[in-house]
Amino acid sequence: MSTNQGPLLSHFANLKQQYETSQFGMWSFLLTEVLFFGGLFTGYAVYRTMYYHAFVAASLHLDIFWGTFNTAVLIASSLTMALAVHAGHAGNNKAIRNYLIWTLVLGTVFLGVKCYEYMHKWHENLIPGEHFHFPELVGHGPELFFSFYFMMTGLHAVHMIIGEVALIIFIVRAHRGRYSVQYSTPIEIMGLYWHFVDLVWIFLFPFLYLVERHH
């Protein structure tokens, strides 16, 4: 709801209070996400210790080229997102829109590569379940690795998709000139979310793709 102060919602006293509340809300949400992903990383670390050699063998079935490529893509998307936030502080709606479009494109490239990797694992029968087949080793270690792989990268991809939907909304709003020097809070909040999702991948990449890769 807008007032004569600009895009101020009725339940806030002023734009500063609205901004600080939005920041606090997003940081609180990200803290719960840290706990959520932290549990997955902890579980992965425990089973990696228990089935170390199986996890090493399974990790070698991941394509390090595409993992590295996707890491570079997400780092680039963090840059364009940061530039969008900077443009928001300057009240430049055209620049906000353009940088968000680039962020959206890079995010879509990342998801496209991930789909390609998933399809490759499907053809190799490396999807956990009754058809899972890993000829190099017997036992449940490799299947546990790929269970964590699909769970962790899949949840990360879901967060990426949610972020892309939000980006589309903000691109449309920027195109309509909704932001100004006084008000670009949604872009800054979106930046926090996007950087967090990128940071999660920065941890996922070495955990999953680089298990004893130097051997």
Coordinates of N, CA, C and O in Angstrom, one line a residue, residues 12-82:
F12 N 3.8 0.4 9.0 CA 5.1 0.9 9.3 C 5.0 2.4 9.6 O 4.2 3.1 8.9
A13 N 5.8 2.9 10.5 CA 5.8 4.3 10.8 C 6.5 5.2 9.7 O 6.1 6.3 9.4
N14 N 7.6 4.6 9.1 CA 8.3 5.3 8.1 C 9.1 4.3 7.3 O 9.2 3.1 7.6
L15 N 9.7 4.8 6.2 CA 10.5 4.0 5.3 C 11.7 3.3 5.9 O 12.0 2.2 5.6
K16 N 12.3 4.0 6.9 CA 13.4 3.5 7.6 C 13.1 2.2 8.4 O 13.7 1.2 8.4
Q17 N 11.9 2.4 9.1 CA 11.5 1.2 9.9 C 11.1 0.1 8.9 O 11.4 -1.1 9.2
Q18 N 10.5 0.4 7.8 CA 10.1 -0.7 6.9 C 11.3 -1.4 6.3 O 11.4 -2.6 6.2
Y19 N 12.4 -0.6 6.0 CA 13.6 -1.1 5.5 C 14.3 -2.1 6.5 O 14.7 -3.2 6.2
E20 N 14.4 -1.6 7.8 CA 15.1 -2.3 8.8 C 14.3 -3.6 9.1 O 14.9 -4.7 9.4
T21 N 13.0 -3.6 9.1 CA 12.2 -4.8 9.3 C 12.4 -5.8 8.2 O 12.5 -7.0 8.5
S22 N 12.4 -5.3 7.0 CA 12.6 -6.2 5.8 C 14.0 -6.9 5.9 O 14.1 -8.1 5.7
Q23 N 15.0 -6.1 6.3 CA 16.3 -6.7 6.5 C 16.3 -7.7 7.5 O 16.9 -8.8 7.4
F24 N 15.7 -7.4 8.7 CA 15.7 -8.4 9.8 C 14.9 -9.6 9.4 O 15.4 -10.7 9.7
G25 N 13.9 -9.5 8.7 CA 13.1 -10.6 8.3 C 13.9 -11.5 7.3 O 13.9 -12.8 7.5
M26 N 14.6 -10.9 6.4 CA 15.4 -11.8 5.4 C 16.5 -12.4 6.1 O 16.8 -13.6 5.9
W27 N 17.2 -11.7 7.0 CA 18.3 -12.4 7.7 C 17.8 -13.5 8.6 O 18.5 -14.5 8.8
S28 N 16.7 -13.3 9.2 CA 16.1 -14.4 10.1 C 15.8 -15.6 9.2 O 16.0 -16.7 9.6
F29 N 15.2 -15.4 8.0 CA 14.9 -16.5 7.1 C 16.2 -17.2 6.7 O 16.2 -18.4 6.6
L30 N 17.2 -16.4 6.3 CA 18.5 -17.0 5.9 C 19.1 -17.8 7.0 O 19.8 -18.8 6.8
L31 N 18.9 -17.4 8.3 CA 19.5 -18.2 9.4 C 18.8 -19.5 9.4 O 19.5 -20.5 9.7
T32 N 17.5 -19.6 9.2 CA 16.8 -20.9 9.2 C 17.3 -21.7 8.0 O 17.4 -23.0 8.1
E33 N 17.7 -21.1 6.9 CA 18.2 -21.8 5.8 C 19.6 -22.4 6.1 O 19.9 -23.5 5.6
V34 N 20.4 -21.6 6.8 CA 21.7 -22.1 7.2 C 21.6 -23.3 8.0 O 22.3 -24.3 7.9
L35 N 20.6 -23.3 9.0 CA 20.4 -24.5 9.8 C 19.9 -25.7 9.0 O 20.3 -26.8 9.2
F36 N 19.1 -25.4 8.0 CA 18.5 -26.5 7.1 C 19.6 -27.1 6.3 O 19.8 -28.3 6.3
F37 N 20.4 -26.3 5.6 CA 21.4 -26.8 4.8 C 22.6 -27.4 5.6 O 23.3 -28.3 5.3
G38 N 22.8 -26.8 6.8 CA 23.8 -27.2 7.7 C 23.6 -28.7 8.1 O 24.5 -29.5 8.3
G39 N 22.3 -29.0 8.4 CA 22.0 -30.4 8.7 C 22.3 -31.4 7.6 O 22.9 -32.5 7.8
L40 N 22.1 -31.0 6.4 CA 22.4 -31.8 5.2 C 23.9 -32.0 5.1 O 24.4 -33.1 4.8
F41 N 24.7 -30.9 5.2 CA 26.1 -30.9 5.1 C 26.7 -31.8 6.2 O 27.6 -32.6 6.0
T42 N 26.1 -31.7 7.4 CA 26.6 -32.5 8.5 C 26.3 -34.0 8.3 O 27.2 -34.9 8.5
G43 N 25.1 -34.4 7.8 CA 24.8 -35.7 7.5 C 25.7 -36.3 6.4 O 26.2 -37.4 6.5
Y44 N 26.0 -35.4 5.4 CA 26.9 -35.8 4.3 C 28.3 -36.1 4.9 O 28.9 -37.1 4.5
A45 N 28.8 -35.2 5.7 CA 30.1 -35.4 6.3 C 30.2 -36.7 7.1 O 31.3 -37.4 7.1
V46 N 29.2 -37.0 7.9 CA 29.2 -38.2 8.7 C 29.3 -39.5 7.8 O 30.2 -40.3 8.0
Y47 N 28.5 -39.5 6.8 CA 28.5 -40.7 5.9 C 29.7 -40.7 5.0 O 30.2 -41.8 4.6
R48 N 30.2 -39.6 4.7 CA 31.5 -39.5 3.9 C 32.6 -40.2 4.7 O 33.5 -40.9 4.2
T49 N 32.6 -40.0 6.0 CA 33.6 -40.6 6.9 C 33.4 -42.1 7.0 O 34.4 -42.9 6.9
M50 N 32.2 -42.5 7.0 CA 31.9 -43.9 7.2 C 32.1 -44.7 5.9 O 32.5 -45.9 5.9
Y51 N 31.9 -44.1 4.7 CA 32.0 -44.7 3.4 C 33.0 -43.9 2.5 O 32.7 -43.6 1.4
Y52 N 34.1 -43.6 3.1 CA 35.0 -42.7 2.4 C 35.4 -43.1 1.0 O 35.2 -42.4 0.0
H53 N 35.9 -44.3 0.8 CA 36.3 -44.8 -0.5 C 35.2 -44.9 -1.5 O 35.3 -44.6 -2.7
A54 N 34.0 -45.3 -1.0 CA 32.8 -45.3 -1.9 C 32.4 -43.9 -2.3 O 32.1 -43.7 -3.5
F55 N 32.5 -42.9 -1.4 CA 32.2 -41.6 -1.8 C 33.2 -41.0 -2.8 O 32.8 -40.3 -3.7
V56 N 34.5 -41.4 -2.6 CA 35.5 -40.9 -3.6 C 35.2 -41.5 -5.0 O 35.2 -40.8 -6.0
A57 N 34.9 -42.8 -5.0 CA 34.6 -43.4 -6.3 C 33.4 -42.9 -7.0 O 33.4 -42.6 -8.2
A58 N 32.4 -42.6 -6.2 CA 31.1 -42.0 -6.7 C 31.3 -40.6 -7.2 O 30.8 -40.2 -8.2
S59 N 32.1 -39.8 -6.5 CA 32.4 -38.5 -6.9 C 33.0 -38.4 -8.2 O 32.8 -37.4 -9.0
L60 N 33.8 -39.4 -8.6 CA 34.5 -39.3 -9.9 C 33.5 -39.5 -11.0 O 33.9 -39.2 -12.2
H61 N 32.3 -39.8 -10.8 CA 31.3 -39.9 -11.8 C 30.6 -38.5 -12.1 O 29.8 -38.4 -12.9
L62 N 31.0 -37.5 -11.3 CA 30.5 -36.2 -11.5 C 31.4 -35.5 -12.5 O 32.6 -35.6 -12.4
D63 N 30.9 -34.7 -13.4 CA 31.7 -34.0 -14.4 C 32.2 -32.7 -13.8 O 31.5 -31.7 -13.6
I64 N 33.5 -32.7 -13.5 CA 34.1 -31.5 -12.9 C 34.1 -30.3 -13.8 O 34.0 -29.2 -13.4
F65 N 34.1 -30.5 -15.2 CA 34.0 -29.4 -16.1 C 32.7 -28.6 -15.9 O 32.7 -27.4 -15.8
W66 N 31.6 -29.4 -15.9 CA 30.3 -28.7 -15.8 C 30.1 -28.1 -14.4 O 29.5 -27.1 -14.2
G67 N 30.6 -28.8 -13.4 CA 30.6 -28.2 -12.0 C 31.3 -26.9 -11.9 O 30.9 -26.0 -11.3
T68 N 32.5 -26.9 -12.5 CA 33.3 -25.7 -12.5 C 32.6 -24.6 -13.3 O 32.6 -23.4 -12.9
F69 N 32.1 -25.0 -14.5 CA 31.4 -24.0 -15.3 C 30.2 -23.4 -14.6 O 30.0 -22.2 -14.6
N70 N 29.4 -24.2 -13.9 CA 28.3 -23.7 -13.2 C 28.7 -22.8 -12.0 O 28.0 -21.8 -11.7
T71 N 29.9 -23.1 -11.4 CA 30.4 -22.3 -10.3 C 30.7 -20.9 -10.9 O 30.4 -19.8 -10.3
A72 N 31.4 -20.8 -12.0 CA 31.7 -19.5 -12.7 C 30.4 -18.8 -13.0 O 30.3 -17.6 -12.9
V73 N 29.4 -19.5 -13.5 CA 28.1 -18.9 -13.9 C 27.5 -18.2 -12.7 O 27.0 -17.1 -12.7
L74 N 27.5 -18.9 -11.5 CA 26.8 -18.4 -10.4 C 27.6 -17.2 -9.8 O 27.0 -16.2 -9.3
I75 N 28.9 -17.3 -9.9 CA 29.7 -16.1 -9.4 C 29.4 -14.9 -10.3 O 29.3 -13.8 -9.8
A76 N 29.3 -15.1 -11.6 CA 28.9 -14.0 -12.5 C 27.6 -13.5 -12.1 O 27.3 -12.2 -12.2
S77 N 26.6 -14.4 -11.8 CA 25.3 -13.9 -11.5 C 25.3 -13.1 -10.1 O 24.5 -12.2 -10.0
S78 N 26.2 -13.4 -9.2 CA 26.3 -12.6 -8.0 C 26.8 -11.2 -8.3 O 26.4 -10.3 -7.7
L79 N 27.7 -11.1 -9.3 CA 28.2 -9.8 -9.7 C 27.0 -9.0 -10.3 O 26.8 -7.8 -10.0
T80 N 26.3 -9.6 -11.2 CA 25.2 -8.8 -11.9 C 24.1 -8.5 -10.8 O 23.5 -7.4 -10.9
M81 N 23.9 -9.3 -9.8 CA 22.9 -9.0 -8.8 C 23.4 -7.9 -7.9 O 22.7 -7.0 -7.6
A82 N 24.7 -7.9 -7.6 CA 25.3 -6.7 -6.8 C 25.2 -5.4 -7.6 O 24.9 -4.4 -7.0

